[in-house]
Amino acid sequence: MTRTFRSQIFHYVFLVIALVSPVFAAGSPAPHISLFVDAKDAPRKIFHARMAIPAKPGTLTLCYPKWIPGEHGPTGPIQDLAGLKFATTSGQTLSWRRDLLDGWTFHVEVPAGTSSVEALLDFISPVGSEGIYTGGATATDRMAVLNWNAVLLYPEGWTSDELTYDASLRLPEGWKFGTSLPVASHSDDEIKFAPVSLTMLVDGPVITGQYLKVVPLNPGQTPPVEMDIAADSAAALDPPADVWEHFKNLVTQAGMLFGAQHYRDYHFLYSLSDHVAHFGLEHHESNDSRLGERALVDPTKRLLGSGLLSHEYVHSWNGKFRRPAELTTPDYEKPMQTDLLWVYEGLTQYLGEILTGRDGERTPEQFRDALAYTAAYLDHRPGRAWRNLQDTADGVPSMQDAPSQWESWRRALDYYDEDELNWLWVDTIIRQQTHGQKSLDDFCRIFHGAPGGPPRVKTYTFEDVLNTLNQVAPYDWRGFWTGRLTNHGPGAPLGGIEGSGWKLVYDDVRSEWVQARESDRGTVNAAYSIGLWLRPDGSVTDTVEGMLAAQAGIGPGMKVIAVNGRRFSGDVLRDALREGKNSSVPLELLVEDTEYYKTFKLDYHAGEKYPHLVRDEAKPDLLSDIIKPR
Ligand SMILES: [Zn+2]
């Protein structure tokens, strides 16, 4: 997944099946559940579901999916489930009670003579920025994404592979749709899907809308790949033609990187709306990626959005096909262990980023500026003094929704970006150790490649990662990764940037990437000069512990009102930082803190500072080779 930005398998046999035996299934076939979802009210942000669930007299225990694949936490949007009602087929209403120890579990009393229970429920899509991932805002007046985990219950005691769902869906009139789910029949506004396992159903969200564009990305080839894009306007679906060429290149370049595909067909489900949650979520045969309405047609937004689709596509190989054993759970109630997210997400982040260079989404300079941006913020992460990188992965189920204030001290989901730097380092070590004969591409072909075919899960452990690395290039990989995951700095791991022939430097020139981030995300970046991240209105979102602003007493939540006596703006602050280079007068900040005003004087005279990569001519330029098309 990708949190945007500050940042599941089929009727095929799963390896996990053998690990779990159904509690009450001995000798009887797993239930076959019918599910009808009425999305006609999607513009009102409400979805109605009706299920028929086989049952026996006694207590029927039903679960609402809690641990959603790819979300890495117990994030199933239980707070958005409403209208829950159970009845017999003859219409007798049944009493139910929520489990006192697990709010996602319901117990229904089933009377004698009953073989099937009808369940009714509504999923209420949150509005605005509330909720994340499949629990985030998912519908507008013109489009919607349906994630099946949000609109169903399943009986306890079976694995998600064992349960079969007959799903059907009614759409708002005239809305088109895209999905990786096999369609059995389609008439007017109603779609009947082929019976699939619960695993496969959750793996196959449906995108739908009035404006829906389908773009084949590898015409005539197998397995087929297409992009199904829904937007809030037709205009949002009409970018320059080279945009489609980059996505076609992405499919070609990913195919060359991994050497085989693990899907029957693949759908990029791409939402363009300012009124849905923005994120990316991976599946075996699709991804649910959502950005603002103008993400394809506005060049700045297109640049900033680059990397999202490549990241989610890479997950089909790294995360879905190859998955850490402890992230591979039999159902949606068993907790996931997230300690290997530095492979699941970190390697995906690295590969997704370098593919933006290989497919042409970013020029080499744009790629380097983005890499410098990442390295710089991680190089100003004092939180690593108390919290190592491993803990950012271990802690994610309980704290992934932490606020952005104090992020440099708290640390965040650093196993994405910091492991991008670490996997770059691995790539350079492989190239150096093999004198340019091998690269991380070789690791990917062994770890993620042939034989291809329909979706399946092949689990791995830390040892499997080390063994494959050693197969490509013998090295002390255990020592390398242990060091990377448990160190306390100081500073970011820059060995990959330096080993690939480049150096991280700071100067007073804001790169295109820095400017784009600031204008689009509404930030003012003075992090590397005085240690302040601000909003355009002067609100302090973060301070870098140990740097001048923090030392002076400024903290997140305060608001800079004026700089050297003039009302705050990004330009006013930047001008003052520049002028301070030629002056011994301290930088004066008037700051409001919980209704009180204070003046802080910062004895700072080193000007603006923004990150760049510059060439180290003493070393070969491996980085340019890494991002070159294959
Ligand atoms: Zn991801």
XYZ file of C-alpha atoms and ligand atoms in Angstrom:
631
model
C 0.000 0.000 0.000
C 0.942 3.584 -0.157
C -0.328 6.340 1.997
C -0.655 9.293 -0.277
C 1.433 11.448 0.627
C 3.015 13.441 3.291
C 2.314 7.888 1.953
C -5.602 -10.673 -1.894
C -6.510 -15.012 -4.194
C -8.942 -16.926 -5.968
C -10.273 -20.359 -6.203
C -6.621 -21.353 -6.445
C -4.948 -23.205 -3.658
C -3.238 -21.127 -0.997
C -0.272 -22.386 0.900
C -1.991 -21.263 4.059
C -4.877 -23.678 3.718
C -2.843 -26.463 5.243
C -2.102 -24.328 8.278
C -5.687 -23.957 9.331
C -8.465 -26.417 9.807
C -12.060 -25.235 9.994
C -13.498 -25.382 13.478
C -16.847 -26.942 12.681
C -16.361 -27.983 9.112
C -15.286 -31.579 9.568
C -16.918 -33.587 6.872
C -19.181 -30.820 5.628
C -18.537 -28.574 2.653
C -17.648 -24.940 3.324
C -20.559 -22.540 3.108
C -21.597 -20.993 -0.188
C -22.780 -17.454 0.479
C -24.723 -15.199 -1.817
C -24.044 -11.482 -1.609
C -25.951 -8.740 -3.386
C -24.678 -5.176 -3.148
C -26.854 -2.274 -4.234
C -24.618 0.702 -5.069
C -27.404 2.826 -6.566
C -27.119 5.177 -3.588
C -23.342 5.603 -3.983
C -23.726 9.372 -4.572
C -25.340 9.495 -1.095
C -22.245 7.622 0.186
C -24.199 4.554 1.288
C -24.003 0.981 -0.033
C -26.676 -1.624 0.831
C -25.769 -5.305 1.114
C -27.885 -8.447 1.452
C -26.455 -11.885 2.185
C -27.809 -15.414 2.429
C -25.596 -17.414 4.790
C -26.045 -21.174 5.409
C -26.591 -21.757 9.130
C -27.509 -24.371 11.747
C -29.680 -23.889 14.834
C -27.667 -22.423 17.706
C -25.264 -19.503 17.758
C -23.946 -18.349 14.358
C -20.752 -16.311 14.702
C -20.080 -13.874 11.877
C -17.074 -11.626 11.329
C -16.679 -8.291 9.588
C -13.183 -8.262 7.976
C -10.788 -6.627 10.425
C -7.186 -7.186 9.229
C -7.370 -6.100 5.599
C -4.612 -7.411 3.309
C -2.167 -4.657 2.408
C -3.404 -2.300 5.115
C -1.068 -3.829 7.715
C -3.403 -3.245 10.635
C -6.853 -3.898 12.143
C -8.379 -1.211 9.931
C -11.591 -2.879 8.691
C -14.061 0.066 8.838
C -16.401 -1.368 11.476
C -17.444 2.151 12.505
C -19.036 2.559 9.051
C -21.189 -0.557 9.271
C -24.833 0.324 9.945
C -28.309 -1.068 9.408
C -27.321 -4.541 10.586
C -30.274 -6.932 10.641
C -30.673 -10.718 10.582
C -33.744 -12.758 9.667
C -34.792 -16.290 8.744
C -35.930 -16.996 5.177
C -39.498 -16.850 6.473
C -38.918 -13.310 7.723
C -38.437 -13.899 11.470
C -36.077 -11.262 12.849
C -33.160 -12.745 14.797
C -31.454 -11.248 17.827
C -27.721 -10.556 17.715
C -25.012 -9.269 19.987
C -21.540 -7.903 19.316
C -18.652 -9.848 20.862
C -17.468 -8.137 24.026
C -13.784 -8.789 23.255
C -13.786 -8.177 19.493
C -15.971 -5.443 18.035
C -15.742 -6.925 14.504
C -17.507 -10.157 15.585
C -21.270 -10.771 15.919
C -23.217 -13.639 17.464
C -26.645 -14.401 15.972
C -29.178 -16.736 17.620
C -30.509 -19.154 14.993
C -33.803 -20.938 15.777
C -34.561 -24.628 15.198
C -35.499 -25.580 11.659
C -33.355 -22.836 10.088
C -30.789 -23.629 7.386
C -30.074 -20.146 6.078
C -29.870 -16.681 7.606
C -30.438 -13.483 5.684
C -28.164 -10.621 6.734
C -28.699 -6.981 5.795
C -26.106 -4.261 6.314
C -25.120 -0.847 5.005
C -21.618 0.500 4.489
C -21.462 4.265 4.959
C -18.591 5.796 3.052
C -16.995 8.511 5.180
C -16.961 12.042 3.808
C -13.988 14.372 3.669
C -10.649 13.144 4.886
C -11.922 10.782 7.564
C -10.977 7.127 7.319
C -8.105 5.419 5.542
C -7.740 2.801 2.805
C -10.879 0.693 2.263
C -12.434 2.620 5.154
C -11.757 5.973 3.475
C -14.091 8.157 1.405
C -14.981 6.061 -1.639
C -17.907 7.659 -3.466
C -18.762 10.920 -5.211
C -21.664 12.100 -7.343
C -19.938 10.632 -10.413
C -17.873 7.625 -9.301
C -17.202 5.050 -6.602
C -14.883 2.215 -5.681
C -16.441 -0.826 -4.010
C -14.167 -2.791 -1.728
C -15.988 -6.030 -0.919
C -14.476 -6.344 2.573
C -16.534 -3.292 3.572
C -19.915 -4.797 2.591
C -19.857 -8.373 3.872
C -19.751 -10.722 6.845
C -18.320 -14.203 6.860
C -18.892 -17.184 9.159
C -16.203 -17.978 11.690
C -14.402 -21.294 11.422
C -13.377 -21.289 7.769
C -10.444 -19.867 5.916
C -11.101 -17.153 3.383
C -10.005 -19.621 0.682
C -12.621 -22.154 1.713
C -15.608 -19.816 1.673
C -17.319 -19.239 -1.682
C -19.242 -16.083 -2.532
C -21.747 -15.595 -5.326
C -21.592 -11.829 -5.624
C -23.753 -9.505 -7.655
C -23.741 -5.743 -7.865
C -26.240 -3.091 -8.944
C -24.739 0.170 -10.207
C -26.175 3.667 -10.532
C -27.885 4.054 -13.904
C -25.465 4.453 -16.794
C -22.320 3.934 -14.750
C -19.622 1.771 -16.302
C -17.257 -0.459 -14.318
C -13.866 -2.148 -14.240
C -12.568 -5.027 -12.104
C -10.320 -8.058 -12.195
C -13.183 -10.241 -10.888
C -14.479 -12.694 -13.488
C -17.950 -11.611 -14.667
C -20.579 -14.323 -15.209
C -23.249 -12.087 -16.739
C -24.053 -8.439 -17.131
C -27.398 -6.855 -17.885
C -28.422 -3.199 -17.674
C -27.096 -1.993 -14.346
C -26.561 -5.363 -12.682
C -23.463 -7.538 -12.790
C -23.279 -11.155 -11.682
C -19.783 -12.336 -10.868
C -18.553 -15.910 -11.183
C -18.476 -17.728 -7.801
C -15.137 -17.024 -6.112
C -13.444 -17.607 -2.786
C -13.729 -14.884 -0.171
C -10.004 -14.289 -0.679
C -10.526 -13.658 -4.359
C -13.541 -11.450 -3.744
C -11.606 -9.176 -1.393
C -8.798 -9.157 -3.979
C -11.141 -7.774 -6.635
C -12.522 -4.301 -5.905
C -14.806 -2.720 -8.517
C -14.328 0.794 -9.854
C -17.419 2.393 -11.343
C -18.473 5.764 -12.621
C -20.214 7.888 -15.188
C -16.855 8.790 -16.703
C -14.792 5.657 -17.012
C -11.953 5.216 -19.453
C -10.382 1.859 -20.275
C -6.830 1.973 -21.646
C -5.210 -1.303 -22.793
C -1.564 -1.168 -21.690
C -0.153 -4.169 -23.605
C -2.497 -4.689 -26.577
C -2.271 -8.146 -28.092
C -0.081 -9.579 -25.318
C -0.838 -12.063 -22.553
C -1.629 -11.798 -19.767
C -3.543 -8.615 -20.659
C -3.092 -5.441 -18.586
C -5.466 -2.496 -18.679
C -6.119 0.715 -16.817
C -9.712 1.423 -15.723
C -9.914 5.085 -14.728
C -12.915 6.749 -13.126
C -12.920 10.504 -12.580
C -15.195 13.305 -11.461
C -15.076 14.812 -14.975
C -14.491 13.678 -18.538
C -11.763 16.324 -18.871
C -9.682 14.614 -16.189
C -9.366 11.559 -18.471
C -7.697 13.344 -21.363
C -3.971 13.809 -20.642
C -1.266 14.148 -23.304
C -0.711 10.905 -25.242
C 2.790 10.311 -23.829
C 1.215 9.685 -20.416
C -0.240 6.413 -21.752
C 3.120 5.545 -23.315
C 4.774 5.784 -19.875
C 2.222 3.386 -18.359
C 2.673 0.987 -21.301
C 6.422 1.203 -20.683
C 5.780 0.435 -17.009
C 4.163 -2.889 -17.957
C 7.034 -3.711 -20.330
C 9.757 -2.718 -17.866
C 8.176 -4.574 -14.921
C 7.878 -7.656 -17.127
C 11.591 -7.426 -17.950
C 12.497 -6.853 -14.292
C 10.649 -9.900 -12.928
C 10.576 -12.179 -15.958
C 7.109 -13.644 -15.272
C 3.613 -12.523 -14.182
C 1.451 -13.945 -11.412
C -1.965 -12.841 -12.654
C -4.435 -13.931 -15.306
C -5.113 -10.359 -16.235
C -4.332 -7.138 -14.429
C -6.345 -3.965 -13.882
C -5.030 -0.641 -12.671
C -8.179 0.740 -10.964
C -7.382 4.425 -10.905
C -9.664 6.990 -9.215
C -9.261 10.674 -9.971
C -11.264 12.748 -7.508
C -10.730 15.416 -4.879
C -13.502 13.801 -2.822
C -12.213 10.276 -2.221
C -9.433 9.182 0.133
C -6.028 9.280 -1.560
C -3.904 6.127 -1.285
C -2.854 3.039 -3.163
C -3.801 -0.514 -2.181
C -2.384 -3.615 -3.823
C -4.056 -6.810 -4.962
C -2.845 -9.784 -6.993
C -4.683 -8.779 -10.161
C -5.435 -5.107 -9.617
C -4.628 -2.088 -7.553
C -6.975 0.499 -6.061
C -5.090 3.772 -6.484
C -6.640 7.153 -5.867
C -5.372 10.666 -6.464
C -6.859 14.112 -7.068
C -9.032 14.841 -10.106
C -6.267 16.568 -12.061
C -3.521 14.025 -11.268
C -3.194 12.994 -14.928
C -3.763 16.305 -16.722
C -1.757 18.700 -14.495
C 2.005 18.284 -15.119
C 2.998 19.128 -11.517
C 0.447 16.736 -10.042
C 1.450 14.108 -12.598
C 5.075 14.387 -11.491
C 4.149 14.135 -7.813
C 1.832 11.204 -8.490
C 4.530 9.300 -10.368
C 5.607 6.265 -8.404
C 2.166 5.415 -6.995
C 0.999 3.129 -9.793
C 4.426 1.537 -10.242
C 4.609 0.849 -6.481
C 1.191 -0.814 -6.423
C 1.913 -2.812 -9.599
C 5.211 -4.111 -8.135
C 3.178 -5.413 -5.196
C 1.598 -8.038 -7.474
C 5.035 -9.692 -7.313
C 6.420 -8.374 -4.027
C 3.739 -8.508 -1.353
C 1.027 -10.584 -3.012
C 2.876 -13.472 -4.778
C 5.902 -13.366 -2.449
C 4.666 -12.515 1.054
C 6.195 -12.700 4.516
C 4.905 -15.861 6.204
C 3.584 -13.956 9.199
C 1.660 -11.535 6.976
C -0.073 -14.491 5.307
C -3.125 -15.137 7.443
C -5.971 -17.644 6.947
C -8.764 -15.130 7.482
C -9.296 -11.472 8.324
C -9.432 -11.844 12.118
C -6.005 -13.329 12.803
C -3.510 -10.520 13.530
C -0.670 -9.961 11.083
C 2.979 -9.609 12.130
C 4.623 -6.789 10.270
C 8.349 -7.195 11.008
C 9.255 -7.947 7.361
C 7.561 -4.870 5.922
C 11.052 -3.586 5.126
C 10.944 -6.177 2.318
C 7.208 -6.074 1.548
C 7.035 -2.269 1.418
C 10.692 -1.189 1.400
C 11.730 -3.223 -1.633
C 8.460 -2.316 -3.377
C 9.202 1.334 -2.755
C 12.682 1.007 -4.266
C 11.487 -0.932 -7.328
C 8.460 1.329 -7.851
C 10.711 4.378 -7.792
C 13.363 3.079 -10.196
C 10.584 1.992 -12.579
C 9.519 5.658 -12.856
C 12.941 6.253 -14.398
C 12.846 3.151 -16.587
C 9.332 3.879 -17.907
C 9.927 7.580 -18.549
C 7.509 8.986 -15.939
C 10.442 10.894 -14.469
C 13.534 12.284 -16.160
C 16.832 11.220 -14.545
C 17.055 14.666 -12.911
C 13.516 14.419 -11.516
C 14.313 10.943 -10.212
C 17.474 12.212 -8.483
C 15.680 15.230 -7.000
C 13.008 12.956 -5.546
C 15.682 10.636 -4.141
C 17.531 13.613 -2.634
C 14.276 14.808 -1.051
C 13.759 11.404 0.571
C 17.371 11.117 1.740
C 17.338 14.632 3.202
C 14.243 14.236 5.360
C 15.502 10.888 6.626
C 18.866 12.484 7.312
C 17.000 14.866 9.639
C 15.192 12.175 11.638
C 16.390 12.593 15.231
C 13.781 10.017 16.267
C 16.166 7.292 15.094
C 18.113 7.997 18.305
C 15.403 6.222 20.322
C 13.652 4.146 17.659
C 15.382 1.919 15.117
C 14.086 1.226 11.616
C 12.879 -2.276 12.554
C 10.545 -0.778 15.152
C 8.871 1.419 12.549
C 7.727 -1.820 10.868
C 6.981 -3.724 14.093
C 4.839 -0.891 15.461
C 2.724 -0.128 12.424
C -0.477 -2.075 13.262
C -0.882 -0.041 16.433
C 0.286 3.374 15.279
C -0.053 3.801 11.516
C -2.560 6.590 11.971
C -0.223 8.714 14.119
C -0.499 12.483 13.529
C 2.132 14.243 11.429
C 3.118 16.614 14.241
C 6.395 15.589 15.884
C 7.037 13.137 13.037
C 10.798 13.702 13.002
C 10.966 12.703 16.678
C 8.157 10.095 16.633
C 9.260 8.611 13.280
C 6.618 7.416 10.825
C 6.302 4.570 8.287
C 10.029 4.892 7.661
C 10.338 1.299 6.365
C 9.093 2.640 3.030
C 11.517 5.434 2.269
C 14.478 4.444 4.423
C 14.401 0.979 2.910
C 14.329 2.542 -0.543
C 17.757 3.899 0.419
C 18.800 0.539 1.885
C 17.738 -1.493 -1.172
C 19.595 0.992 -3.387
C 22.584 0.249 -1.201
C 22.042 -3.510 -1.727
C 21.796 -2.953 -5.493
C 25.121 -1.091 -5.537
C 26.831 -3.731 -3.375
C 25.674 -6.519 -5.734
C 27.002 -4.543 -8.702
C 30.329 -3.908 -6.968
C 30.743 -7.470 -5.682
C 30.042 -8.972 -9.116
C 31.993 -6.333 -11.060
C 28.850 -5.233 -12.830
C 27.780 -8.743 -13.849
C 24.761 -8.874 -11.530
C 22.261 -6.435 -9.991
C 19.119 -6.423 -7.868
C 17.263 -7.273 -11.097
C 18.808 -10.758 -10.806
C 17.473 -11.048 -7.248
C 14.002 -10.112 -8.501
C 14.049 -12.683 -11.283
C 14.974 -15.457 -8.799
C 12.760 -14.296 -5.917
C 9.709 -13.058 -7.820
C 9.920 -14.578 -11.287
C 9.162 -17.836 -13.129
C 7.105 -19.895 -13.191
C 4.326 -17.417 -13.800
C 0.627 -18.203 -13.876
C -2.520 -17.447 -11.953
C -2.299 -15.830 -8.523
C -0.787 -17.799 -5.673
C 1.145 -17.019 -2.494
C 4.696 -18.184 -1.887
C 5.686 -17.181 1.634
C 9.163 -16.239 2.784
C 11.204 -15.527 5.891
C 14.203 -13.324 6.644
C 16.447 -16.379 5.940
C 14.927 -16.789 2.451
C 15.769 -13.172 1.631
C 19.377 -13.639 2.809
C 19.725 -16.928 0.909
C 18.552 -15.407 -2.374
C 20.834 -12.397 -1.944
C 23.752 -14.786 -1.370
C 22.740 -16.735 -4.461
C 23.132 -13.537 -6.506
C 26.281 -12.215 -4.797
C 27.909 -13.832 -1.731
C 28.283 -11.156 0.979
C 27.644 -10.594 4.686
C 23.971 -9.829 4.013
C 22.941 -10.843 7.539
C 25.367 -8.307 8.984
C 24.269 -5.690 6.470
C 20.548 -5.998 7.194
C 20.949 -6.408 10.935
C 22.987 -3.218 10.964
C 20.517 -1.334 8.786
C 17.497 -2.399 10.848
C 18.856 -1.918 14.354
C 21.186 1.092 14.177
C 20.468 4.431 15.809
C 22.244 6.663 13.310
C 23.051 9.439 13.315
C 21.871 10.239 9.849
C 20.203 8.379 7.000
C 21.772 5.377 5.231
C 23.475 7.141 2.336
C 25.712 4.214 1.309
C 23.575 3.484 -1.748
C 23.614 7.043 -3.047
C 27.356 7.308 -2.443
C 28.080 3.811 -3.749
C 26.165 4.589 -6.950
C 28.360 7.607 -7.689
C 26.426 10.522 -6.190
C 26.521 12.753 -3.102
C 23.732 14.382 -1.112
C 24.354 18.145 -0.850
C 22.324 21.166 0.235
C 22.234 24.522 -1.541
C 19.871 27.485 -1.895
C 18.170 26.258 -5.092
C 14.721 24.738 -4.692
C 14.530 21.845 -7.147
C 11.461 21.337 -9.345
C 10.570 18.442 -6.999
C 10.842 20.568 -3.829
C 8.780 23.374 -5.403
C 6.147 20.925 -6.622
C 5.864 19.320 -3.187
C 5.576 22.700 -1.485
C 2.949 24.117 -3.848
C 0.846 20.980 -4.139
C 0.973 19.791 -0.549
C 0.806 23.244 1.040
C 4.100 23.102 2.897
C 6.960 25.513 3.507
C 10.225 23.607 3.860
C 12.776 25.260 6.125
C 13.732 21.914 7.656
C 17.385 21.872 6.632
C 18.119 25.507 7.525
C 16.406 26.229 10.841
C 14.565 22.915 11.346
C 10.963 23.976 10.610
C 8.180 22.448 8.519
C 5.292 24.892 8.120
C 1.969 25.390 6.359
C 1.569 28.408 4.059
C -0.270 30.192 6.930
C 2.712 29.780 9.265
C 1.381 26.839 11.270
C 4.275 24.706 12.429
C 3.667 21.067 11.482
C 7.027 19.814 12.728
C 10.331 20.887 14.168
C 13.544 18.923 13.811
C 14.740 18.196 17.334
C 18.243 19.528 17.884
C 18.039 22.248 15.218
C 17.799 25.974 15.896
C 14.031 26.490 15.923
C 13.481 23.599 18.340
C 16.384 24.686 20.518
C 14.913 28.187 20.697
C 11.608 26.801 22.006
C 9.390 26.519 18.909
C 7.275 23.382 18.620
C 4.579 21.763 16.429
C 1.151 23.375 16.831
C 2.552 26.890 17.177
C 2.072 29.423 14.387
C 4.654 31.798 12.983
C 2.873 35.165 12.653
C 5.737 37.354 11.436
C 9.335 37.098 10.252
C 11.616 40.046 11.017
C 8.527 42.179 11.695
C 6.657 41.288 8.464
C 3.587 39.054 8.212
C 4.573 35.420 7.529
C 4.498 33.843 4.102
C 6.759 31.255 2.516
C 8.394 33.969 0.393
C 8.892 36.282 3.393
C 10.628 33.492 5.343
C 12.794 32.497 2.365
C 13.782 36.149 1.765
C 14.716 36.533 5.428
C 16.829 33.347 5.400
C 18.679 34.625 2.316
C 19.227 38.139 3.746
C 20.509 36.639 7.009
C 23.572 35.336 5.176
C 24.942 38.855 4.897
C 23.937 40.060 8.335
C 24.795 39.400 11.953
C 21.251 40.299 13.062
C 19.329 37.224 14.318
C 16.253 35.947 12.484
C 13.261 37.148 14.503
C 10.088 35.053 14.559
C 6.847 36.244 16.184
C 5.042 33.080 17.191
C 1.552 32.388 18.581
C 1.216 29.492 21.010
C -2.189 28.677 22.508
C -3.303 32.354 22.347
C 0.008 33.743 23.669
C 2.549 35.596 21.534
C 6.311 35.233 21.915
C 9.301 36.436 19.966
C 12.113 33.987 19.202
C 15.536 35.092 17.977
C 17.503 32.546 15.914
C 21.177 33.268 15.370
C 21.138 31.732 11.874
C 23.212 32.959 8.903
C 23.641 30.028 6.517
C 20.802 30.856 4.088
C 18.264 28.538 2.496
C 19.090 24.834 2.245
C 17.526 22.352 -0.167
C 18.722 18.875 -1.076
C 20.281 17.766 -4.367
C 22.396 14.923 -5.629
C 25.681 15.870 -7.271
C 27.968 13.554 -9.191
C 31.014 12.050 -7.475
C 33.374 11.747 -10.422
C 35.677 9.451 -8.442
C 33.090 6.660 -8.741
C 31.214 5.052 -11.641
C 27.679 6.351 -12.178
C 25.666 3.255 -11.254
C 22.521 5.241 -10.454
C 22.018 6.338 -14.053
C 22.359 2.732 -15.150
C 19.855 1.555 -12.510
C 17.096 3.858 -13.845
C 17.828 3.298 -17.557
C 15.150 1.408 -19.522
C 15.994 -2.301 -20.023
Zn 2.920 -0.644 -0.657
